[in-house]
Short mmCIF file of C-alpha atoms and ligand atoms in Angstrom, two decimals:
data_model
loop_
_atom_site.label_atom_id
_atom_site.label_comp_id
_atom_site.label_asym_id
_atom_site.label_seq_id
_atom_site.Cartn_x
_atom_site.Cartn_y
_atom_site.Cartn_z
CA UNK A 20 8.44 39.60 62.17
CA UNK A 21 9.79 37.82 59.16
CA UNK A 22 9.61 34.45 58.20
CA UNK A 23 13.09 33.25 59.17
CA UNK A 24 12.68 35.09 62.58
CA UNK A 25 9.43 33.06 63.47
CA UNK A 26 11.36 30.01 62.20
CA UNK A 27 14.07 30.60 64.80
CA UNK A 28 11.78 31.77 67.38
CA UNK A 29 8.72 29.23 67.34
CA UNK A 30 8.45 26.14 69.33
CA UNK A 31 8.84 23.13 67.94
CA UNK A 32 10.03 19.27 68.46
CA UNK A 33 12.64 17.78 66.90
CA UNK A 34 12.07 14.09 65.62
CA UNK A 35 14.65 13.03 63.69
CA UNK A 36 18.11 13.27 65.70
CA UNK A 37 20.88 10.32 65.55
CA UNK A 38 21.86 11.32 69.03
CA UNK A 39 25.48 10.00 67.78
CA UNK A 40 25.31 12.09 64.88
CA UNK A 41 25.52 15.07 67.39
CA UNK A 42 29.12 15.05 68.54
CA UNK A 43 31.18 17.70 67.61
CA UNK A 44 34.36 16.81 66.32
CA UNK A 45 35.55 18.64 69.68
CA UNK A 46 33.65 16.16 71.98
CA UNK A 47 34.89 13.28 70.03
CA UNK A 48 38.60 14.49 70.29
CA UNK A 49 37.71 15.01 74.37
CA UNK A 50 36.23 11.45 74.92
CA UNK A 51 38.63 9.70 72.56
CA UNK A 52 41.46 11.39 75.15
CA UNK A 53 39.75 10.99 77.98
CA UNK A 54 38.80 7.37 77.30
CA UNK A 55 42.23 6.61 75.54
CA UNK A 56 41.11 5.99 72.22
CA UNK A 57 43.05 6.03 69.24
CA UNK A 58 41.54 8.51 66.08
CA UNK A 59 42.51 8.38 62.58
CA UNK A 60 42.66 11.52 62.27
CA UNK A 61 45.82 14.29 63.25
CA UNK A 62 43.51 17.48 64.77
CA UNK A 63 39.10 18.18 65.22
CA UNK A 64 40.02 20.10 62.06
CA UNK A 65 41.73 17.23 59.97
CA UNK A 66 38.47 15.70 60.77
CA UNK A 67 36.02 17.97 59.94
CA UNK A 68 37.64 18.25 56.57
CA UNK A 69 37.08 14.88 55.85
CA UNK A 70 32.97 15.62 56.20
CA UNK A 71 33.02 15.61 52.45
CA UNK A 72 30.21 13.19 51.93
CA UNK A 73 28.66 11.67 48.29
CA UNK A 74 25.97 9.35 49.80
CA UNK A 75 25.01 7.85 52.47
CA UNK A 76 27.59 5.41 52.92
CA UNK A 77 30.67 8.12 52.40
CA UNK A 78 29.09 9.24 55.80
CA UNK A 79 27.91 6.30 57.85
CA UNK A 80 31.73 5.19 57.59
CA UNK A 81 32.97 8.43 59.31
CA UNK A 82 29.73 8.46 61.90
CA UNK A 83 30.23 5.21 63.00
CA UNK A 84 34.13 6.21 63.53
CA UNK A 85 33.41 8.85 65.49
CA UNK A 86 30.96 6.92 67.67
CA UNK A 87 33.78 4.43 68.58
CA UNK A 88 34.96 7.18 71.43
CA UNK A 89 31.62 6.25 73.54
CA UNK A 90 32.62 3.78 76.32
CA UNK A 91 30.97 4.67 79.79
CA UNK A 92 28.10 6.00 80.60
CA UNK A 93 29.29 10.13 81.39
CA UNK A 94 30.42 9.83 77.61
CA UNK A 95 26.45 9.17 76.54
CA UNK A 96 25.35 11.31 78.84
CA UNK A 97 28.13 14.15 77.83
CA UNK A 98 27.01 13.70 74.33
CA UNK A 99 23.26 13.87 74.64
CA UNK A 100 23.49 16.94 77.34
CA UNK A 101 25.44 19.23 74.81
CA UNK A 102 22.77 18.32 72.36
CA UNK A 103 20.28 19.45 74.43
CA UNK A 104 21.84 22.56 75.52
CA UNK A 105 21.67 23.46 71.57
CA UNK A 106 18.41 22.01 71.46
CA UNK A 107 16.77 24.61 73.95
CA UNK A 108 18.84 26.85 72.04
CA UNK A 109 16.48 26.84 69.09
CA UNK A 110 13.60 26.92 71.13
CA UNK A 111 13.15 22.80 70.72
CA UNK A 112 10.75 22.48 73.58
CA UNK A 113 10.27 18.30 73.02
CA UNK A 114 12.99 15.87 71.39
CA UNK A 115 12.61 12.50 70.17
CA UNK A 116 16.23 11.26 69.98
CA UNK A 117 17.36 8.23 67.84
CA UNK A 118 20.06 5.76 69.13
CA UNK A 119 21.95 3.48 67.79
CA UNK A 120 22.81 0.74 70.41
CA UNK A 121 24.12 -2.23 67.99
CA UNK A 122 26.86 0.40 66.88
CA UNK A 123 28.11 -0.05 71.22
CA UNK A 124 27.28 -3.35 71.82
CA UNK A 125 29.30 -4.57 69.29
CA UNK A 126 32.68 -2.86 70.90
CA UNK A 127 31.82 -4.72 73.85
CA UNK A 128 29.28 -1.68 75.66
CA UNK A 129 26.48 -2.72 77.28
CA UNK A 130 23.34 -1.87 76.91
CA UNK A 131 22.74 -0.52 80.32
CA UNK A 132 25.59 2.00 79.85
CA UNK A 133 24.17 3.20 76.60
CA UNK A 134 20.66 3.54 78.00
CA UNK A 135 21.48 4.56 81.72
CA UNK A 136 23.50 7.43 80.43
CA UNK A 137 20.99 8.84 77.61
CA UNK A 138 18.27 8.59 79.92
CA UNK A 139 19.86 10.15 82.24
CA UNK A 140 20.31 13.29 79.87
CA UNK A 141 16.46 13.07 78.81
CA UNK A 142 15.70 13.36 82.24
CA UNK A 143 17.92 16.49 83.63
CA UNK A 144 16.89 17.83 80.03
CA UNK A 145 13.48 18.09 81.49
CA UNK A 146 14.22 19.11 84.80
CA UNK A 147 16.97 21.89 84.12
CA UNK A 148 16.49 22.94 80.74
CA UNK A 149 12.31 22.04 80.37
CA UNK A 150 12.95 20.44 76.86
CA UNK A 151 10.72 17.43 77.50
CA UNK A 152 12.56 14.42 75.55
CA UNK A 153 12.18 10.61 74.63
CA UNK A 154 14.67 7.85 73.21
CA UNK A 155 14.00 5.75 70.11
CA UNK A 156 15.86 2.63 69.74
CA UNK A 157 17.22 2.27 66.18
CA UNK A 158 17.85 -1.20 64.57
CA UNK A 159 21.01 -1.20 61.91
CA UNK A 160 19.46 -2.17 58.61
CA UNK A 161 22.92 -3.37 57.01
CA UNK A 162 22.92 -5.96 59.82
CA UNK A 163 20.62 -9.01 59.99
CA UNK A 164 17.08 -9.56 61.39
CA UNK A 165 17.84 -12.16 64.00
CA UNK A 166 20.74 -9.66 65.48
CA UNK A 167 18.03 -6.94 65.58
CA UNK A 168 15.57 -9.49 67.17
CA UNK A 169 19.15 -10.24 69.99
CA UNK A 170 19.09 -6.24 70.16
CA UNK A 171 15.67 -6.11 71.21
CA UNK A 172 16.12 -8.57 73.93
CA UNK A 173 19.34 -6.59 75.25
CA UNK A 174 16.54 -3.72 75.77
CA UNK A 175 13.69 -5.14 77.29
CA UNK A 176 15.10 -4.43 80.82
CA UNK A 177 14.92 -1.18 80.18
CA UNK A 178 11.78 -1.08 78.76
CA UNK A 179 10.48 2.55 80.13
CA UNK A 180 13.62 4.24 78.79
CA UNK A 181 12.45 3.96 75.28
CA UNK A 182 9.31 4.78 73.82
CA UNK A 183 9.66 2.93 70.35
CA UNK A 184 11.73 1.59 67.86
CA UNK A 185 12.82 2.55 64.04
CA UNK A 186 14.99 1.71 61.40
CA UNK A 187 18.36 3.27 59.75
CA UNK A 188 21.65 2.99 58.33
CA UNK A 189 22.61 1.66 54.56
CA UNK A 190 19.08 1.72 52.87
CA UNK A 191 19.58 0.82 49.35
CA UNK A 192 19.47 -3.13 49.10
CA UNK A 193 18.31 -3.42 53.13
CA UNK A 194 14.47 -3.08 52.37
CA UNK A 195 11.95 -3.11 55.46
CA UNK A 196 10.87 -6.18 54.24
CA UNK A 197 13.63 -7.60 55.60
CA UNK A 198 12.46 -6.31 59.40
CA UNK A 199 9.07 -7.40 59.20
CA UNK A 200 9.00 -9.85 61.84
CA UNK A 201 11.15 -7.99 64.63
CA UNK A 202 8.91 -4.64 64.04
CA UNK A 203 5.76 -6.89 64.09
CA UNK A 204 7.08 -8.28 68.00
CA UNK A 205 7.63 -4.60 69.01
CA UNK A 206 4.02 -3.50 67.97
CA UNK A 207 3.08 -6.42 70.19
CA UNK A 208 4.96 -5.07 72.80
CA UNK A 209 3.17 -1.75 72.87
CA UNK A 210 6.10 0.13 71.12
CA UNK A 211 6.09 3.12 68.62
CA UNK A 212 7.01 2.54 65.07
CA UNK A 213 9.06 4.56 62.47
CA UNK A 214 11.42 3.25 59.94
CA UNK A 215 14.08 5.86 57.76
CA UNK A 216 12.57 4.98 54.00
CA UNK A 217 12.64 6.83 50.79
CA UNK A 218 15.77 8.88 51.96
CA UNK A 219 17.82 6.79 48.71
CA UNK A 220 15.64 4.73 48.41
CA UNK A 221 12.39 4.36 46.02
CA UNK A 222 8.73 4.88 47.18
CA UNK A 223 8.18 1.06 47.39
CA UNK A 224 10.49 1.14 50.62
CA UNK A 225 8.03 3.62 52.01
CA UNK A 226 5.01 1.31 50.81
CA UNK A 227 7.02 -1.75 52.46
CA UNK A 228 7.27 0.47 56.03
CA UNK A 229 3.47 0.81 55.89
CA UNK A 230 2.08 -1.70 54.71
CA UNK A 231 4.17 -4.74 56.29
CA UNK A 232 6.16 -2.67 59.26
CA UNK A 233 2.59 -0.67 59.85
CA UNK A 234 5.07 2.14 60.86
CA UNK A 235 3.59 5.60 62.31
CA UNK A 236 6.09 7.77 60.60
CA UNK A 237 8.32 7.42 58.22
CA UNK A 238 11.89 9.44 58.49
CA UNK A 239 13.09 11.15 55.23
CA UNK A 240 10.10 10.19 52.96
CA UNK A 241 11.25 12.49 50.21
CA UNK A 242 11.08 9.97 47.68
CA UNK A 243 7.35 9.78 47.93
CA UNK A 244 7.05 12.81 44.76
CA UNK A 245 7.68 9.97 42.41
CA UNK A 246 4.85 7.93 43.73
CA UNK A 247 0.97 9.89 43.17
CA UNK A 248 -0.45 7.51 44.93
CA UNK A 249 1.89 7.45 47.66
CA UNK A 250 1.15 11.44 47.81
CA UNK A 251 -2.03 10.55 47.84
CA UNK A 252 -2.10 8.02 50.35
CA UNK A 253 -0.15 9.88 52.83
CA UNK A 254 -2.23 13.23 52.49
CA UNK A 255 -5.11 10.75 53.35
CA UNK A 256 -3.39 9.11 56.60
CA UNK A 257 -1.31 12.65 57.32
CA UNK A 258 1.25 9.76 58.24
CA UNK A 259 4.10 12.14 59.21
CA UNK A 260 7.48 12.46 57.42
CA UNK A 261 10.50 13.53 59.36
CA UNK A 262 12.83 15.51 56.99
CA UNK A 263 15.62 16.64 57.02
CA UNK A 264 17.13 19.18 54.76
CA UNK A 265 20.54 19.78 55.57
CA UNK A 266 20.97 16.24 55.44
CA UNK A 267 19.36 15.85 52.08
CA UNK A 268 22.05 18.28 50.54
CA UNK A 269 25.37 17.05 52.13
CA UNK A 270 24.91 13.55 50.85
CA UNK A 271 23.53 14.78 47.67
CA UNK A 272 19.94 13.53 47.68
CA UNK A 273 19.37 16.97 46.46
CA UNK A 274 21.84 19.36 44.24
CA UNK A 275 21.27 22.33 45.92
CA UNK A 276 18.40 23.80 48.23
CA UNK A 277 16.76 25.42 46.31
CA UNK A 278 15.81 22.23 44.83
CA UNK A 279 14.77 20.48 48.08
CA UNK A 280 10.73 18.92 47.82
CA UNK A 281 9.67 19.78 51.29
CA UNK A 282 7.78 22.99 49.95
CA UNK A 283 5.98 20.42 47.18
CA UNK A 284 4.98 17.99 49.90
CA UNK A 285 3.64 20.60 52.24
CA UNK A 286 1.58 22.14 49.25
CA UNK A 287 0.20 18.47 48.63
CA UNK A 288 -1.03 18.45 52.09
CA UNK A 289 1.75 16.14 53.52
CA UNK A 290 2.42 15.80 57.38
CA UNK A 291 6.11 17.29 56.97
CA UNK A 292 8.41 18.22 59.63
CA UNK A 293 11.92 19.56 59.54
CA UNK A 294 14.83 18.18 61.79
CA UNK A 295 18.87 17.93 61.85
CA UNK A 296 19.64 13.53 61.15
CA UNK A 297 22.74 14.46 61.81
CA UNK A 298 23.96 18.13 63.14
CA UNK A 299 27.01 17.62 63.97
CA UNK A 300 28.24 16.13 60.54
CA UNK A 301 25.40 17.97 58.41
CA UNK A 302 26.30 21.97 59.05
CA UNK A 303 23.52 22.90 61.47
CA UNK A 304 21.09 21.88 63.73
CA UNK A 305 17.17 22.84 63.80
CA UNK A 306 16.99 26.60 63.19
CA UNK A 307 20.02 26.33 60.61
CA UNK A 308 17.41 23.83 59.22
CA UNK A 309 14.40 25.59 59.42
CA UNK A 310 16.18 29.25 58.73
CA UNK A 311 18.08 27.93 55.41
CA UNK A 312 15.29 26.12 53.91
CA UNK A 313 13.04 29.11 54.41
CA UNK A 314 15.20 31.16 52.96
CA UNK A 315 16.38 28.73 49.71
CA UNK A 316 12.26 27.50 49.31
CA UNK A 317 11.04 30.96 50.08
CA UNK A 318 8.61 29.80 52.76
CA UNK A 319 5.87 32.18 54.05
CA UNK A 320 5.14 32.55 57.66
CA UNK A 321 2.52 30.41 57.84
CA UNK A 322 4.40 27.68 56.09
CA UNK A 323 6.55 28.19 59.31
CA UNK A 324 3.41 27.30 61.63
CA UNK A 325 2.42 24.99 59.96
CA UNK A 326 5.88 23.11 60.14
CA UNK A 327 5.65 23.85 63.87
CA UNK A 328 2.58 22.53 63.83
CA UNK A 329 3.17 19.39 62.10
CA UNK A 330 6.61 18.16 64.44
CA UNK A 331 3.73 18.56 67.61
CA UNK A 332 1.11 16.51 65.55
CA UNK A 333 3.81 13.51 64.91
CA UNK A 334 5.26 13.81 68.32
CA UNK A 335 5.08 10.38 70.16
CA UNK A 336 2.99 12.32 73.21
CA UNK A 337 -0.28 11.97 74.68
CA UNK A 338 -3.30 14.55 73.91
CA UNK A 339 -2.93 16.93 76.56
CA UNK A 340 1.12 17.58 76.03
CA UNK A 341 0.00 17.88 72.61
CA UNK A 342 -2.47 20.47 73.09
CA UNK A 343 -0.02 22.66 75.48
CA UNK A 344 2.36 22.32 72.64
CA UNK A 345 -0.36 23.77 70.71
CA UNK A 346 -0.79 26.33 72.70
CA UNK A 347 2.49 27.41 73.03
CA UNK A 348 2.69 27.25 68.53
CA UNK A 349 -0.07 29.84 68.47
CA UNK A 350 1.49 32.21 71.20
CA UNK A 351 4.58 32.48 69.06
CA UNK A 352 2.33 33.60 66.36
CA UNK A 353 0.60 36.75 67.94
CA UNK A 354 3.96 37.75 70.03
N1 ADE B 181 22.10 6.96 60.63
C1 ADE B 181 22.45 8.20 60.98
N2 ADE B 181 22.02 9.07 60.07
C2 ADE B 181 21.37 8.36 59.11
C3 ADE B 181 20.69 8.69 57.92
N3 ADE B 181 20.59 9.95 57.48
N4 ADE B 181 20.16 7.69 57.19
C4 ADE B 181 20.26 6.44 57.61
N5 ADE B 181 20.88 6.08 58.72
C5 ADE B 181 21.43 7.04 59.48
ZN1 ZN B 182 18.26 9.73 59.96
#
């Protein structure tokens, strides 16, 4: 078996998926009808064309566009269920989705639609497809502390349908210094911590998530090659890093592929994983991740396991999940 046929075929979890950053210009064309929303845009393929993104920003305008066709509940659960169904797909067997509820509340959602109908999905993703999945709330970084501290409160009643909390949107001049005190109230409340941080941003936003958010992984984390003693640090702690290559290249972190530093950071002993951000908007979803950056980084087989490995070490489960995952990683190796 080949590299890139392992890489399709191997277990694995997926732990870095915008759940909104999953709908298909299709789906948001079928909910904006069905729901009677107005789109900028003529036809699904007048809108695809516009996924011509330079940073970060050129696509966080057109994501949270697209979100604005989410109103009831079906239309979260709709959306997270087709994710899913590509999920099992690529032989995803666990799923850590991210969510972005400030994004709904603020067009006058609540929060029980958002999290009745995604937990919903998580739940008949279990029972009918066995994917075994969790929900991480996200807190907009371009919006201020005290409405991520209202955000929090919003959630508390529905405290078992989310296992932690983490950080995203604009990150260049929205440092996690800036979250310090909300994230310090959810690690009092027993939650899981991740922030997004060197994905434009420098190493010192990664420091900042560790040291003062005290997060347990960090999503994109490609910045930390600058930093040797970030390296160095985090092939110490084998604090995970959730990356995501396809995302890297359409907003032009990285030029081209071939250029992408997850083979560096596995080399230097990093706790790497590979996921999709975005699939929806970013040309693929975990085995066009894992297949394409094989193929462009010229990854070995066992660069493949250990990958697989990795996303079931920095899954948010408890030990014995973890070791079935296990389990199931070295099977796929001797089939
Ligand atoms: N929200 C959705 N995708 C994101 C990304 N790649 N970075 C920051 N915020 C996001
Ligand atoms: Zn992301």
């Amino acid at each position: 078996m080949s590299a890139t046929e392992l890489a399709r075929s191997i277990p694995k979890a997926e732990l870095h998926i915008h759940i909104e950053g999953s709908l298909e210009p299709e789906l948001i064309f079928a909910l904006a009808e069905r729901n009677g929303v107005s789109l900028p845009y003529a036809s699904v393929e007048a809108l695809r064309a516009a996924y011509a993104f330079t940073d970060l920003q050129s696509f966080l305008d057109i994501y949270y566009a697209g979100a604005s066709v989410l109103l009831q509940e079906g239309d979260f659960y709709d959306m997270a269920w087709a994710y899913f169904e590509r999920a099992r797909a690529d032989n995803v067997v666990h799923a850590e989705l991210f969510f972005d509820p400030q994004t709904h509340t603020a067009r006058g959602v609540s929060m029980g639609i958002v999290m009745e109908g995604l937990s919903r999905a998580c739940a008949d993703a279990k029972q009918k497809l066995g994917v075994s999945a969790s929900l991480i709330l996200c807190f907009l970084r371009h919006l201020s502390e005290e409405d991520a501290f209202t955000t929090l409160e919003a959630a508390l009643p529905y405290r078992e349908h989310f296992i932690g909390v983490g950080l995203d949107s604009s990150e260049l001049g929205h440092p996690p210094e800036k979250f310090e005190r909300v994230f310090a109230r959810c690690r009092d409340l027993g939650l899981k911590l991740v922030a997004h941080a060197g994905e434009e941003g420098p190493p010192e936003y990664m420091w900042q998530a560790i040291d003062l958010l005290k997060v347990q992984r960090i999503d994109h984390g490609i910045a930390c090659l600058q930093d040797p003693l970030l390296v160095a640090e985090l092939a110490h702690t084998r604090l995970p890093l959730t990356v995501c290559p396809l995302s890297n290249l359409k907003l032009c972190v990285v030029d081209d592929l071939r250029d992408h530093p997850l083979k560096k950071m596995l080399e230097a002993g990093l706790c790497v994983t590979v996921n999709s951000d975005d699939p929806a908007y970013f040309g693929g979803y975990m085995n066009a991740n894992f297949v394409q950056t094989v193929e462009a980084l010229n990854l070995s087989k066992e660069d493949v396991v250990a990958l697989a490995r990795n996303s079931f070490e920095a899954a948010f489960v408890d030990s014995e999940q973890r070791r079935r995952f296990m389990q199931m990683v070295s099977a796929a190796q001797t089939a």
